[in-house]
Amino acid sequence: MGFFIASSPHARVKRSTADMMKWVALCALPGLLAQSYFFGFGTLIQLTFAIIIALLLEAGVMLLRKRPASFALRDYSAVVTAWLLAVAIPPLSPWWIVVIGLIFAILIGKHLYGGLGQNPFNPAMVAYVVLLISFPVQMTSWLAPGELTAEPVSLLNSFSLIFTGFNVDGLSLQQIRTGIDGVTMATPLDSLKTSLRAGHTMAEAMAQPQFSGLAGVGWEWVNLAYLAGGLALLKLRVINWHIPFSYLGGLLVASVLMMLLAPGTTASPMMHMLSGATMLGAFFIATDPVTASTTTRGRLIYGAFIGVMVFIIRSWGGFPDGVAFAVLLANMCVPLIDYYSKPRTYGH
């Protein structure tokens, strides 16, 4: 066999890209199951549809580039991209949201830069940010967790809402979200930010029905499930500890400092840690080996930067969750971080 030259980063474990991607998908299963349990069958439908579209796009682009499609499909990177996008969007988003998002992820976020290993930005997060800015209504149409709804959406109704916009009884998603009381349920982070900006106290904001337990009905269990999967990735040495722990440490320190300096003006540290996409971002998004920093010290800086940016965007930004924006901002800083965190040459 000849000497194979590849771009950094170089995995030290004797494991192929396909093996690493498969382990990422398998370790994300607990989070996927938790999301499906609390938010219905829509997540599973979106995931299946997203994987099919991602594989078709990946194969089509490789053929246009006059390269073997089978080689790109065997590395499972398109599957992981589809997986991350599918679990990040609301479960009952229209089917075309997935298609547009994956077109940006696969064509522009990945292959426009030369394919896997050359892209400077996380493809799934590129797609998510484009969708969130372009279609804010569809991208914020989360349903209330199943235990807060009188009648959870069935598998058939979920399929019908995604692909037709209406359930079998002819009701639209907005009508289902509003329900009989005329109040649309928002995610805990969104609801808390809206309440605080309206002048309500923290106690008044937390008195809403979606706040119970640690960080909102359903969301704390989803984050704990992704935490369990992330710890499995660490145990298997698929990822290193530097990025997730510095990410969570940066978010925790920033939220604790704000709680001490200005209590009652932002979410609690526990709310930040176990709500939104915190654990998904820490273990499955920020650790992307292609777009993250490649040095040991750089990974610590990179992760801490993301954690602090997530807190800033959640607290004062225009969007309830800031994981995608924080990751893309950190991706921009990677060349600078790597340049100033290079290990010293031996002997100097």
XYZ file of C-alpha atoms in Angstrom, residues 13-299:
287
model
C -7.250 5.539 17.168
C -7.134 2.897 14.445
C -10.738 3.542 13.432
C -12.064 4.548 10.020
C -14.241 7.588 9.345
C -17.195 5.266 8.752
C -16.704 3.594 12.139
C -16.519 6.955 13.912
C -19.673 8.217 12.195
C -21.557 5.028 13.032
C -20.596 5.320 16.692
C -21.756 8.952 16.739
C -25.143 7.901 15.350
C -25.462 4.962 17.755
C -24.569 7.070 20.790
C -27.136 9.683 19.715
C -29.904 7.055 19.914
C -30.778 7.726 23.604
C -31.379 11.396 22.827
C -33.402 10.519 19.730
C -35.602 8.136 21.709
C -36.125 10.725 24.458
C -37.121 13.363 21.893
C -39.546 10.943 20.243
C -41.052 10.025 23.601
C -41.714 13.606 24.686
C -42.389 15.279 21.315
C -43.971 12.534 19.247
C -43.282 10.499 16.127
C -42.377 13.531 14.015
C -38.689 13.315 14.934
C -38.436 9.726 13.683
C -40.224 10.621 10.447
C -37.984 13.642 9.913
C -34.885 11.536 10.559
C -35.862 8.813 8.094
C -36.759 11.348 5.407
C -33.599 13.393 6.064
C -31.296 10.376 5.733
C -32.874 9.419 2.385
C -32.563 12.967 1.010
C -28.988 13.344 2.322
C -27.840 10.107 0.689
C -29.454 11.065 -2.635
C -27.822 14.505 -2.545
C -24.443 13.064 -1.569
C -24.557 10.528 -4.396
C -25.722 13.131 -6.908
C -22.965 15.597 -6.007
C -20.282 12.916 -6.206
C -21.478 11.900 -9.657
C -21.443 15.545 -10.774
C -17.880 15.788 -9.494
C -17.097 12.637 -11.513
C -16.132 10.694 -8.436
C -17.439 7.334 -7.206
C -20.595 7.864 -5.174
C -20.124 4.640 -3.224
C -16.936 5.934 -1.571
C -18.706 8.998 -0.144
C -21.790 7.060 0.938
C -19.743 4.482 2.850
C -18.281 7.055 5.263
C -21.731 7.822 6.786
C -20.933 11.532 7.098
C -24.105 12.417 5.174
C -26.125 10.280 7.586
C -24.706 12.107 10.611
C -25.382 15.497 8.983
C -28.980 14.460 8.294
C -29.293 13.129 11.856
C -28.134 16.373 13.473
C -30.432 18.497 11.324
C -33.444 16.231 11.872
C -33.198 16.354 15.674
C -32.557 20.118 15.671
C -35.717 21.169 13.814
C -39.272 21.018 15.226
C -40.694 17.496 14.771
C -43.622 18.561 12.584
C -41.775 20.980 10.290
C -42.865 20.798 6.625
C -40.962 18.298 4.478
C -39.437 21.044 2.355
C -37.617 22.429 5.407
C -35.531 19.245 5.488
C -34.908 19.342 1.731
C -33.775 22.987 1.682
C -31.651 22.485 4.787
C -29.852 19.451 3.402
C -29.238 21.165 0.066
C -27.369 23.872 1.961
C -25.638 21.347 4.233
C -24.452 18.879 1.583
C -23.956 21.102 -1.462
C -22.844 24.417 0.024
C -21.656 23.629 3.537
C -19.675 20.551 2.517
C -18.951 19.954 -1.186
C -18.568 23.586 -2.204
C -15.361 23.567 -0.130
C -14.114 20.255 -1.516
C -15.991 17.638 0.474
C -15.446 15.965 3.830
C -12.289 17.190 5.523
C -12.157 20.513 3.676
C -15.261 22.288 4.972
C -14.530 25.078 7.496
C -18.071 25.126 8.933
C -20.241 22.406 10.426
C -22.638 21.551 7.547
C -25.627 20.754 9.763
C -25.290 24.040 11.646
C -24.952 25.982 8.379
C -28.251 24.457 7.288
C -29.927 25.118 10.642
C -28.946 28.805 10.723
C -30.047 29.346 7.107
C -33.418 27.756 7.884
C -33.868 29.654 11.158
C -33.198 33.021 9.531
C -35.215 32.270 6.370
C -38.201 30.448 7.881
C -38.511 31.573 11.533
C -42.171 30.539 11.883
C -41.618 26.950 10.746
C -38.366 26.635 12.700
C -39.909 27.715 16.006
C -43.126 25.677 15.785
C -42.348 23.234 18.579
C -45.199 21.272 20.115
C -45.661 21.025 23.853
C -44.338 17.790 25.408
C -46.804 14.926 25.300
C -47.597 15.050 29.012
C -48.827 18.662 28.679
C -51.201 17.927 25.788
C -54.613 16.354 26.108
C -54.187 14.320 22.916
C -50.664 13.654 21.567
C -50.242 13.674 17.787
C -50.443 10.132 16.395
C -48.040 8.573 13.879
C -50.541 8.981 11.029
C -51.288 12.594 11.910
C -47.555 13.350 12.235
C -46.902 11.956 8.764
C -49.844 13.900 7.333
C -48.802 17.186 8.983
C -45.229 16.915 7.715
C -46.088 16.096 4.097
C -49.447 17.877 3.606
C -49.555 20.577 6.303
C -52.784 19.217 7.790
C -53.755 16.233 9.929
C -56.349 13.670 8.888
C -59.101 15.867 10.344
C -58.023 18.885 8.290
C -56.433 20.867 11.136
C -53.225 22.779 10.463
C -50.146 22.645 12.667
C -50.862 26.126 14.029
C -54.369 25.072 15.052
C -53.002 21.995 16.803
C -50.287 24.015 18.586
C -52.795 26.612 19.799
C -55.303 24.104 21.122
C -58.594 24.839 22.797
C -57.214 27.381 25.271
C -55.898 29.680 22.531
C -52.362 29.705 23.958
C -49.401 28.556 21.880
C -46.785 26.650 23.871
C -43.183 27.828 23.428
C -39.968 26.059 24.382
C -38.770 26.781 27.946
C -35.855 28.971 26.822
C -38.061 30.975 24.467
C -40.845 31.324 27.034
C -38.450 32.432 29.763
C -36.732 35.027 27.572
C -40.079 36.421 26.377
C -41.443 36.650 29.926
C -38.370 38.413 31.309
C -38.354 40.930 28.447
C -42.029 41.620 29.117
C -41.129 42.728 32.639
C -42.228 39.628 34.528
C -40.249 38.379 37.480
C -38.367 35.097 37.393
C -40.972 33.523 39.701
C -43.803 34.593 37.379
C -41.951 33.274 34.338
C -41.217 29.925 35.980
C -44.856 29.514 37.016
C -45.831 28.573 33.455
C -46.846 24.915 32.864
C -43.804 23.962 30.749
C -41.485 24.668 33.695
C -41.205 21.783 36.105
C -38.421 19.563 37.297
C -34.925 20.762 36.452
C -35.200 22.701 33.209
C -38.605 22.301 31.602
C -40.899 19.355 30.965
C -39.178 16.843 28.701
C -36.136 18.938 27.858
C -34.083 17.929 30.886
C -34.550 14.251 30.023
C -33.603 14.863 26.401
C -30.406 16.603 27.515
C -29.597 13.899 30.054
C -30.047 11.295 27.308
C -27.604 13.142 25.047
C -25.244 13.467 28.018
C -25.321 9.686 28.446
C -24.598 9.208 24.745
C -21.804 11.770 24.893
C -20.163 10.001 27.819
C -20.313 6.788 25.790
C -18.469 8.562 22.962
C -15.781 9.588 25.448
C -15.554 6.044 26.798
C -15.133 4.692 23.279
C -12.535 7.396 22.547
C -14.453 8.567 19.513
C -14.133 12.128 20.843
C -11.784 13.815 23.315
C -12.933 15.395 26.577
C -11.449 18.840 25.939
C -14.216 20.410 23.837
C -17.360 19.142 25.644
C -16.010 19.834 29.112
C -14.667 23.298 28.289
C -17.950 24.063 26.461
C -20.041 23.049 29.473
C -17.576 24.731 31.835
C -17.750 28.025 29.930
C -21.553 27.941 29.912
C -21.707 27.036 33.597
C -19.243 29.714 34.724
C -20.963 32.431 32.671
C -24.428 31.521 33.998
C -23.229 31.317 37.622
C -21.509 34.702 37.383
C -24.640 36.303 35.927
C -26.798 34.715 38.625
C -24.520 36.238 41.285
C -24.147 39.657 39.648
C -27.715 40.139 38.394
C -30.061 37.558 39.909
C -33.444 37.173 38.301
C -32.403 38.554 34.915
C -31.485 35.326 33.148
C -32.033 31.591 33.315
C -30.480 29.573 36.125
C -27.295 27.542 35.543
C -29.317 24.314 35.703
C -31.711 25.693 33.088
C -28.817 26.507 30.765
C -27.192 23.114 31.232
C -30.283 20.960 30.716
C -32.393 22.907 28.243
C -32.314 23.478 24.510
C -29.472 21.876 22.559
C -26.835 22.144 25.289
C -25.747 18.502 25.514
C -26.348 17.778 21.837
C -24.079 20.685 21.009
C -21.416 19.770 23.561
C -20.900 16.153 22.531
C -22.242 15.759 18.990
C -21.892 19.146 17.236
C -18.960 21.086 18.673
C -16.741 17.980 18.575
C -16.854 17.704 14.778
C -13.200 16.771 14.046
C -13.114 18.638 10.725
C -14.305 22.068 11.853
C -13.022 22.137 15.454
C -9.618 23.185 16.679
C -6.877 20.598 16.238
C -4.532 21.426 19.134
C -5.064 20.395 22.745
C -4.945 23.925 24.122
C -6.951 25.134 21.139
C -9.761 22.682 21.860
